[in-house]
Amino acid sequence: MDMTGERRIPAPRQTVWQALNDPEVLKLSIPGCESLEKLDDDQMKATAAVKVGPISARFTGKVQLTDIDAPNGYRISGEGQGGVAGFAKGGADVALADQGAETLLSYKVNAQVGGKLAQLGGRLIDATAKQMADAFFDRFSKQVQAMSPATGHADPATDQTSSAAAQASPAAPGQTSPAATQASPAAAIAVPPALGNRALSPERAEAAASQTMAEPVAVAVNASPAAISIWSLIPREPFGLPLAAWIGSGVFVVMILLMLGSML
């Protein structure tokens, strides 16, 4: 089985090279890797659980680094035993090249499998190998980005210096400095027009702001609706007759009903 490919990694070449030689980064990047131990500067021991079609196996073997050309690339080769599932051996040539602020990683893989794995067919093995390679480089790229210096964020020391400069810089006549606005929002909006370009002390600005902001509250309180009495809802002349006439008629009707009831 032979496979070639390229990946653009958003990190400097030196950072990518360090990640390729970091056992912890490789362990987190290799799919199914259970352990990866560095035995020497150019030798590692690995254990990985792999599933190819219906066959699942745990491979254990050693990895050797040769043709090391830091930070340009190396050749990685090894052999793993998977018990009754068979074996796998091969190698890969890895090369790094600068691509602006990124790094172009090129690889060329050649591998052989034996035992039950060899009975699955080349197409299934090739498809599984490509899937594992894509998963490896996706994880590896994330690990390398985590190792790289953060981009798109300002230096905290620069932020502190800029903040101090903004607070120390005087404001233009008739304007409020950003520091004063940040420290007292009320002072920024409470400068009466009659003061012109004269500067206000923080105490006077605070007092003016409190007075200015209190006026709408007073208006809102005075404008609140009065309580409505239930008697005000009764009309004074229902159907054109005075209210007293309606009350008298009601009393007269009640008396007639009482008289009729006593007679019966």
mmCIF file with all atom_site columns, N, CA, C and O in Angstrom, residues 242-253:
data_model
loop_
_atom_site.group_PDB
_atom_site.id
_atom_site.type_symbol
_atom_site.label_atom_id
_atom_site.label_alt_id
_atom_site.label_comp_id
_atom_site.label_asym_id
_atom_site.label_entity_id
_atom_site.label_seq_id
_atom_site.pdbx_PDB_ins_code
_atom_site.Cartn_x
_atom_site.Cartn_y
_atom_site.Cartn_z
_atom_site.occupancy
_atom_site.B_iso_or_equiv
_atom_site.pdbx_formal_charge
_atom_site.auth_seq_id
_atom_site.auth_comp_id
_atom_site.auth_asym_id
_atom_site.auth_atom_id
_atom_site.pdbx_PDB_model_num
ATOM 1  N N  . PRO A 1 242 ? -83.061 62.194 36.698 1.00 0.00 ? 242 PRO A N  1
ATOM 2  C CA . PRO A 1 242 ? -82.148 62.378 37.831 1.00 0.00 ? 242 PRO A CA 1
ATOM 3  C C  . PRO A 1 242 ? -82.013 61.096 38.633 1.00 0.00 ? 242 PRO A C  1
ATOM 4  O O  . PRO A 1 242 ? -82.911 60.240 38.653 1.00 0.00 ? 242 PRO A O  1
ATOM 5  N N  . LEU A 1 243 ? -80.925 60.973 39.300 1.00 0.00 ? 243 LEU A N  1
ATOM 6  C CA . LEU A 1 243 ? -80.656 59.763 40.077 1.00 0.00 ? 243 LEU A CA 1
ATOM 7  C C  . LEU A 1 243 ? -81.645 59.622 41.224 1.00 0.00 ? 243 LEU A C  1
ATOM 8  O O  . LEU A 1 243 ? -82.060 58.516 41.592 1.00 0.00 ? 243 LEU A O  1
ATOM 9  N N  . ALA A 1 244 ? -82.119 60.740 41.805 1.00 0.00 ? 244 ALA A N  1
ATOM 10 C CA . ALA A 1 244 ? -83.081 60.690 42.903 1.00 0.00 ? 244 ALA A CA 1
ATOM 11 C C  . ALA A 1 244 ? -84.403 60.087 42.453 1.00 0.00 ? 244 ALA A C  1
ATOM 12 O O  . ALA A 1 244 ? -85.078 59.351 43.190 1.00 0.00 ? 244 ALA A O  1
ATOM 13 N N  . ALA A 1 245 ? -84.821 60.381 41.205 1.00 0.00 ? 245 ALA A N  1
ATOM 14 C CA . ALA A 1 245 ? -86.075 59.826 40.688 1.00 0.00 ? 245 ALA A CA 1
ATOM 15 C C  . ALA A 1 245 ? -85.991 58.322 40.575 1.00 0.00 ? 245 ALA A C  1
ATOM 16 O O  . ALA A 1 245 ? -86.951 57.604 40.881 1.00 0.00 ? 245 ALA A O  1
ATOM 17 N N  . TRP A 1 246 ? -84.873 57.835 40.134 1.00 0.00 ? 246 TRP A N  1
ATOM 18 C CA . TRP A 1 246 ? -84.699 56.377 40.009 1.00 0.00 ? 246 TRP A CA 1
ATOM 19 C C  . TRP A 1 246 ? -84.726 55.716 41.394 1.00 0.00 ? 246 TRP A C  1
ATOM 20 O O  . TRP A 1 246 ? -85.316 54.635 41.567 1.00 0.00 ? 246 TRP A O  1
ATOM 21 N N  . ILE A 1 247 ? -84.104 56.340 42.385 1.00 0.00 ? 247 ILE A N  1
ATOM 22 C CA . ILE A 1 247 ? -84.097 55.757 43.721 1.00 0.00 ? 247 ILE A CA 1
ATOM 23 C C  . ILE A 1 247 ? -85.520 55.729 44.295 1.00 0.00 ? 247 ILE A C  1
ATOM 24 O O  . ILE A 1 247 ? -85.975 54.739 44.895 1.00 0.00 ? 247 ILE A O  1
ATOM 25 N N  . GLY A 1 248 ? -86.293 56.859 44.142 1.00 0.00 ? 248 GLY A N  1
ATOM 26 C CA . GLY A 1 248 ? -87.669 56.912 44.649 1.00 0.00 ? 248 GLY A CA 1
ATOM 27 C C  . GLY A 1 248 ? -88.550 55.872 43.995 1.00 0.00 ? 248 GLY A C  1
ATOM 28 O O  . GLY A 1 248 ? -89.375 55.216 44.637 1.00 0.00 ? 248 GLY A O  1
ATOM 29 N N  . SER A 1 249 ? -88.439 55.713 42.685 1.00 0.00 ? 249 SER A N  1
ATOM 30 C CA . SER A 1 249 ? -89.232 54.721 41.970 1.00 0.00 ? 249 SER A CA 1
ATOM 31 C C  . SER A 1 249 ? -88.918 53.319 42.475 1.00 0.00 ? 249 SER A C  1
ATOM 32 O O  . SER A 1 249 ? -89.805 52.470 42.631 1.00 0.00 ? 249 SER A O  1
ATOM 33 N N  . GLY A 1 250 ? -87.653 53.067 42.762 1.00 0.00 ? 250 GLY A N  1
ATOM 34 C CA . GLY A 1 250 ? -87.274 51.744 43.261 1.00 0.00 ? 250 GLY A CA 1
ATOM 35 C C  . GLY A 1 250 ? -87.884 51.459 44.611 1.00 0.00 ? 250 GLY A C  1
ATOM 36 O O  . GLY A 1 250 ? -88.380 50.353 44.888 1.00 0.00 ? 250 GLY A O  1
ATOM 37 N N  . VAL A 1 251 ? -87.875 52.480 45.496 1.00 0.00 ? 251 VAL A N  1
ATOM 38 C CA . VAL A 1 251 ? -88.477 52.297 46.824 1.00 0.00 ? 251 VAL A CA 1
ATOM 39 C C  . VAL A 1 251 ? -89.973 52.049 46.707 1.00 0.00 ? 251 VAL A C  1
ATOM 40 O O  . VAL A 1 251 ? -90.551 51.187 47.400 1.00 0.00 ? 251 VAL A O  1
ATOM 41 N N  . PHE A 1 252 ? -90.655 52.781 45.801 1.00 0.00 ? 252 PHE A N  1
ATOM 42 C CA . PHE A 1 252 ? -92.104 52.634 45.602 1.00 0.00 ? 252 PHE A CA 1
ATOM 43 C C  . PHE A 1 252 ? -92.423 51.229 45.128 1.00 0.00 ? 252 PHE A C  1
ATOM 44 O O  . PHE A 1 252 ? -93.376 50.585 45.597 1.00 0.00 ? 252 PHE A O  1
ATOM 45 N N  . VAL A 1 253 ? -91.656 50.692 44.202 1.00 0.00 ? 253 VAL A N  1
ATOM 46 C CA . VAL A 1 253 ? -91.894 49.343 43.685 1.00 0.00 ? 253 VAL A CA 1
ATOM 47 C C  . VAL A 1 253 ? -91.711 48.307 44.785 1.00 0.00 ? 253 VAL A C  1
ATOM 48 O O  . VAL A 1 253 ? -92.474 47.346 44.912 1.00 0.00 ? 253 VAL A O  1
#
